[in-house]
Amino acid sequence: MTKQIVVILTFGLLTALLTGCDPYYSITITNKTSDTAQILVKETINFRTEKQKSLTTTDGFDVYKLAPSEQMQVGSAISEIDNDIPFEQIKIVRNKDTVTANNLEKIKSLFDKKIFGGLQTPYNISIK
């Protein structure tokens, strides 16, 4: 009888602890085009990628190249993304088109959205 109570209490406690955790999401940039794209970022301390940068510009942007259909993980966020965005500024260059976001609101506007407007998780910036 006591063994059953201990098992039930342990299961209940573990369930409560695990459901109370904030979700952990990756932050990626995906090139969904048929062209190579250049990603220029001014990184924060949250920026983490395994991809090698091509160069650093004179104005402090690190440049990464994304081949067609390639993804680059650039960090992660716990639940809300506001404090975990891995760059201060981003420029996406494809052919002769450039998209620039240089503040939190503009950067957040680049992320994929759900049908009703919120940010889609895991967090992704799609280049289309």
PDB file of C-alpha atoms in Angstrom:
ATOM      1  CA  MET A   1       0.000   0.000   0.000  1.00  0.00           C
ATOM      2  CA  THR A   2       2.752   2.494   0.915  1.00  0.00           C
ATOM      3  CA  LYS A   3       4.694   1.639  -2.230  1.00  0.00           C
ATOM      4  CA  GLN A   4       1.657   2.516  -4.362  1.00  0.00           C
ATOM      5  CA  ILE A   5       1.244   5.858  -2.589  1.00  0.00           C
ATOM      6  CA  VAL A   6       4.925   6.706  -3.111  1.00  0.00           C
ATOM      7  CA  VAL A   7       4.691   5.790  -6.817  1.00  0.00           C
ATOM      8  CA  ILE A   8       1.516   7.860  -7.282  1.00  0.00           C
ATOM      9  CA  LEU A   9       2.954  10.876  -5.446  1.00  0.00           C
ATOM     10  CA  THR A  10       6.213  10.651  -7.406  1.00  0.00           C
ATOM     11  CA  PHE A  11       4.339  10.419 -10.707  1.00  0.00           C
ATOM     12  CA  GLY A  12       2.119  13.372  -9.742  1.00  0.00           C
ATOM     13  CA  LEU A  13       5.087  15.496  -8.676  1.00  0.00           C
ATOM     14  CA  LEU A  14       7.064  14.759 -11.855  1.00  0.00           C
ATOM     15  CA  THR A  15       4.035  15.511 -14.019  1.00  0.00           C
ATOM     16  CA  ALA A  16       3.498  18.850 -12.259  1.00  0.00           C
ATOM     17  CA  LEU A  17       7.169  19.791 -12.615  1.00  0.00           C
ATOM     18  CA  LEU A  18       7.367  18.888 -16.292  1.00  0.00           C
ATOM     19  CA  THR A  19       4.155  20.645 -17.302  1.00  0.00           C
ATOM     20  CA  GLY A  20       5.222  23.824 -15.520  1.00  0.00           C
ATOM     21  CA  CYS A  21       8.318  24.278 -17.688  1.00  0.00           C
ATOM     22  CA  ASP A  22       8.450  26.882 -20.430  1.00  0.00           C
ATOM     23  CA  PRO A  23       8.920  25.419 -23.915  1.00  0.00           C
ATOM     24  CA  TYR A  24      12.349  25.661 -25.538  1.00  0.00           C
ATOM     25  CA  TYR A  25      12.403  26.533 -29.262  1.00  0.00           C
ATOM     26  CA  SER A  26      15.140  26.764 -31.867  1.00  0.00           C
ATOM     27  CA  ILE A  27      15.569  29.909 -33.975  1.00  0.00           C
ATOM     28  CA  THR A  28      16.425  29.247 -37.613  1.00  0.00           C
ATOM     29  CA  ILE A  29      16.738  31.015 -40.935  1.00  0.00           C
ATOM     30  CA  THR A  30      15.581  28.990 -43.963  1.00  0.00           C
ATOM     31  CA  ASN A  31      16.325  29.767 -47.601  1.00  0.00           C
ATOM     32  CA  LYS A  32      13.248  28.537 -49.504  1.00  0.00           C
ATOM     33  CA  THR A  33      14.389  30.041 -52.818  1.00  0.00           C
ATOM     34  CA  SER A  34      16.363  28.647 -55.734  1.00  0.00           C
ATOM     35  CA  ASP A  35      19.117  31.256 -55.227  1.00  0.00           C
ATOM     36  CA  THR A  36      21.929  31.603 -52.703  1.00  0.00           C
ATOM     37  CA  ALA A  37      21.123  34.216 -50.060  1.00  0.00           C
ATOM     38  CA  GLN A  38      23.483  36.239 -47.909  1.00  0.00           C
ATOM     39  CA  ILE A  39      22.583  36.770 -44.271  1.00  0.00           C
ATOM     40  CA  LEU A  40      24.277  39.738 -42.600  1.00  0.00           C
ATOM     41  CA  VAL A  41      23.868  39.963 -38.826  1.00  0.00           C
ATOM     42  CA  LYS A  42      25.139  42.004 -35.925  1.00  0.00           C
ATOM     43  CA  GLU A  43      25.228  39.227 -33.363  1.00  0.00           C
ATOM     44  CA  THR A  44      24.240  39.281 -29.687  1.00  0.00           C
ATOM     45  CA  ILE A  45      25.556  36.931 -27.006  1.00  0.00           C
ATOM     46  CA  ASN A  46      22.594  34.615 -27.806  1.00  0.00           C
ATOM     47  CA  PHE A  47      23.842  33.981 -31.371  1.00  0.00           C
ATOM     48  CA  ARG A  48      25.000  30.394 -31.887  1.00  0.00           C
ATOM     49  CA  THR A  49      25.533  28.634 -35.193  1.00  0.00           C
ATOM     50  CA  GLU A  50      27.686  25.872 -36.588  1.00  0.00           C
ATOM     51  CA  LYS A  51      27.838  27.610 -39.968  1.00  0.00           C
ATOM     52  CA  GLN A  52      31.085  29.371 -40.868  1.00  0.00           C
ATOM     53  CA  LYS A  53      30.831  33.067 -41.598  1.00  0.00           C
ATOM     54  CA  SER A  54      32.127  34.232 -44.974  1.00  0.00           C
ATOM     55  CA  LEU A  55      33.486  37.549 -43.735  1.00  0.00           C
ATOM     56  CA  THR A  56      32.870  40.508 -41.451  1.00  0.00           C
ATOM     57  CA  THR A  57      32.014  43.822 -43.085  1.00  0.00           C
ATOM     58  CA  THR A  58      33.659  47.102 -42.105  1.00  0.00           C
ATOM     59  CA  ASP A  59      30.438  48.178 -40.376  1.00  0.00           C
ATOM     60  CA  GLY A  60      30.419  45.088 -38.129  1.00  0.00           C
ATOM     61  CA  PHE A  61      28.037  42.660 -39.884  1.00  0.00           C
ATOM     62  CA  ASP A  62      28.988  38.986 -39.995  1.00  0.00           C
ATOM     63  CA  VAL A  63      28.089  37.488 -43.385  1.00  0.00           C
ATOM     64  CA  TYR A  64      26.760  33.947 -43.863  1.00  0.00           C
ATOM     65  CA  LYS A  65      25.755  32.333 -47.167  1.00  0.00           C
ATOM     66  CA  LEU A  66      22.723  30.072 -47.394  1.00  0.00           C
ATOM     67  CA  ALA A  67      22.381  27.802 -50.395  1.00  0.00           C
ATOM     68  CA  PRO A  68      18.918  27.036 -51.811  1.00  0.00           C
ATOM     69  CA  SER A  69      16.813  24.943 -49.372  1.00  0.00           C
ATOM     70  CA  GLU A  70      19.469  25.309 -46.659  1.00  0.00           C
ATOM     71  CA  GLN A  71      18.717  26.119 -43.006  1.00  0.00           C
ATOM     72  CA  MET A  72      20.922  27.789 -40.441  1.00  0.00           C
ATOM     73  CA  GLN A  73      20.166  27.507 -36.740  1.00  0.00           C
ATOM     74  CA  VAL A  74      21.143  30.787 -35.078  1.00  0.00           C
ATOM     75  CA  GLY A  75      20.066  30.341 -31.466  1.00  0.00           C
ATOM     76  CA  SER A  76      17.199  29.302 -29.242  1.00  0.00           C
ATOM     77  CA  ALA A  77      14.508  30.854 -27.099  1.00  0.00           C
ATOM     78  CA  ILE A  78      12.640  29.823 -24.007  1.00  0.00           C
ATOM     79  CA  SER A  79       8.959  30.550 -24.674  1.00  0.00           C
ATOM     80  CA  GLU A  80       8.830  34.249 -25.645  1.00  0.00           C
ATOM     81  CA  ILE A  81      11.445  35.391 -28.120  1.00  0.00           C
ATOM     82  CA  ASP A  82      11.845  39.057 -27.047  1.00  0.00           C
ATOM     83  CA  ASN A  83      14.890  38.562 -24.802  1.00  0.00           C
ATOM     84  CA  ASP A  84      16.451  35.777 -26.875  1.00  0.00           C
ATOM     85  CA  ILE A  85      16.681  37.228 -30.390  1.00  0.00           C
ATOM     86  CA  PRO A  86      20.233  36.346 -31.434  1.00  0.00           C
ATOM     87  CA  PHE A  87      21.012  39.491 -33.415  1.00  0.00           C
ATOM     88  CA  GLU A  88      20.618  43.254 -33.086  1.00  0.00           C
ATOM     89  CA  GLN A  89      20.281  43.803 -36.827  1.00  0.00           C
ATOM     90  CA  ILE A  90      19.793  41.545 -39.827  1.00  0.00           C
ATOM     91  CA  LYS A  91      20.020  42.056 -43.566  1.00  0.00           C
ATOM     92  CA  ILE A  92      18.916  39.392 -46.013  1.00  0.00           C
ATOM     93  CA  VAL A  93      20.306  39.812 -49.527  1.00  0.00           C
ATOM     94  CA  ARG A  94      19.047  37.727 -52.435  1.00  0.00           C
ATOM     95  CA  ASN A  95      19.886  38.729 -56.005  1.00  0.00           C
ATOM     96  CA  LYS A  96      19.540  42.515 -55.850  1.00  0.00           C
ATOM     97  CA  ASP A  97      16.825  42.554 -53.166  1.00  0.00           C
ATOM     98  CA  THR A  98      17.682  43.436 -49.570  1.00  0.00           C
ATOM     99  CA  VAL A  99      15.470  43.140 -46.510  1.00  0.00           C
ATOM    100  CA  THR A 100      16.736  45.056 -43.479  1.00  0.00           C
ATOM    101  CA  ALA A 101      15.534  44.893 -39.875  1.00  0.00           C
ATOM    102  CA  ASN A 102      17.380  47.044 -37.345  1.00  0.00           C
ATOM    103  CA  ASN A 103      15.180  46.966 -34.235  1.00  0.00           C
ATOM    104  CA  LEU A 104      13.228  44.410 -32.192  1.00  0.00           C
ATOM    105  CA  GLU A 105       9.839  45.050 -33.831  1.00  0.00           C
ATOM    106  CA  LYS A 106      11.191  44.898 -37.379  1.00  0.00           C
ATOM    107  CA  ILE A 107      13.151  41.731 -36.589  1.00  0.00           C
ATOM    108  CA  LYS A 108      10.069  40.084 -35.064  1.00  0.00           C
ATOM    109  CA  SER A 109       8.072  40.991 -38.183  1.00  0.00           C
ATOM    110  CA  LEU A 110      10.396  38.756 -40.249  1.00  0.00           C
ATOM    111  CA  PHE A 111       9.531  35.577 -38.340  1.00  0.00           C
ATOM    112  CA  ASP A 112       6.955  33.160 -39.765  1.00  0.00           C
ATOM    113  CA  LYS A 113       3.453  33.782 -38.405  1.00  0.00           C
ATOM    114  CA  LYS A 114       0.569  31.529 -37.414  1.00  0.00           C
ATOM    115  CA  ILE A 115      -2.739  31.825 -39.249  1.00  0.00           C
ATOM    116  CA  PHE A 116      -4.128  34.217 -36.638  1.00  0.00           C
ATOM    117  CA  GLY A 117      -1.007  36.377 -36.353  1.00  0.00           C
ATOM    118  CA  GLY A 118       1.188  35.134 -33.493  1.00  0.00           C
ATOM    119  CA  LEU A 119       4.736  33.941 -34.085  1.00  0.00           C
ATOM    120  CA  GLN A 120       5.008  30.350 -35.249  1.00  0.00           C
ATOM    121  CA  THR A 121       7.112  27.988 -33.157  1.00  0.00           C
ATOM    122  CA  PRO A 122       9.807  26.847 -33.488  1.00  0.00           C
ATOM    123  CA  TYR A 123      10.875  30.335 -34.549  1.00  0.00           C
ATOM    124  CA  ASN A 124      11.878  30.608 -38.210  1.00  0.00           C
ATOM    125  CA  ILE A 125      12.669  33.340 -40.711  1.00  0.00           C
ATOM    126  CA  SER A 126      11.809  32.084 -44.195  1.00  0.00           C
ATOM    127  CA  ILE A 127      13.461  33.585 -47.234  1.00  0.00           C
ATOM    128  CA  LYS A 128      10.938  33.255 -50.061  1.00  0.00           C
TER     129      LYS A 128
END
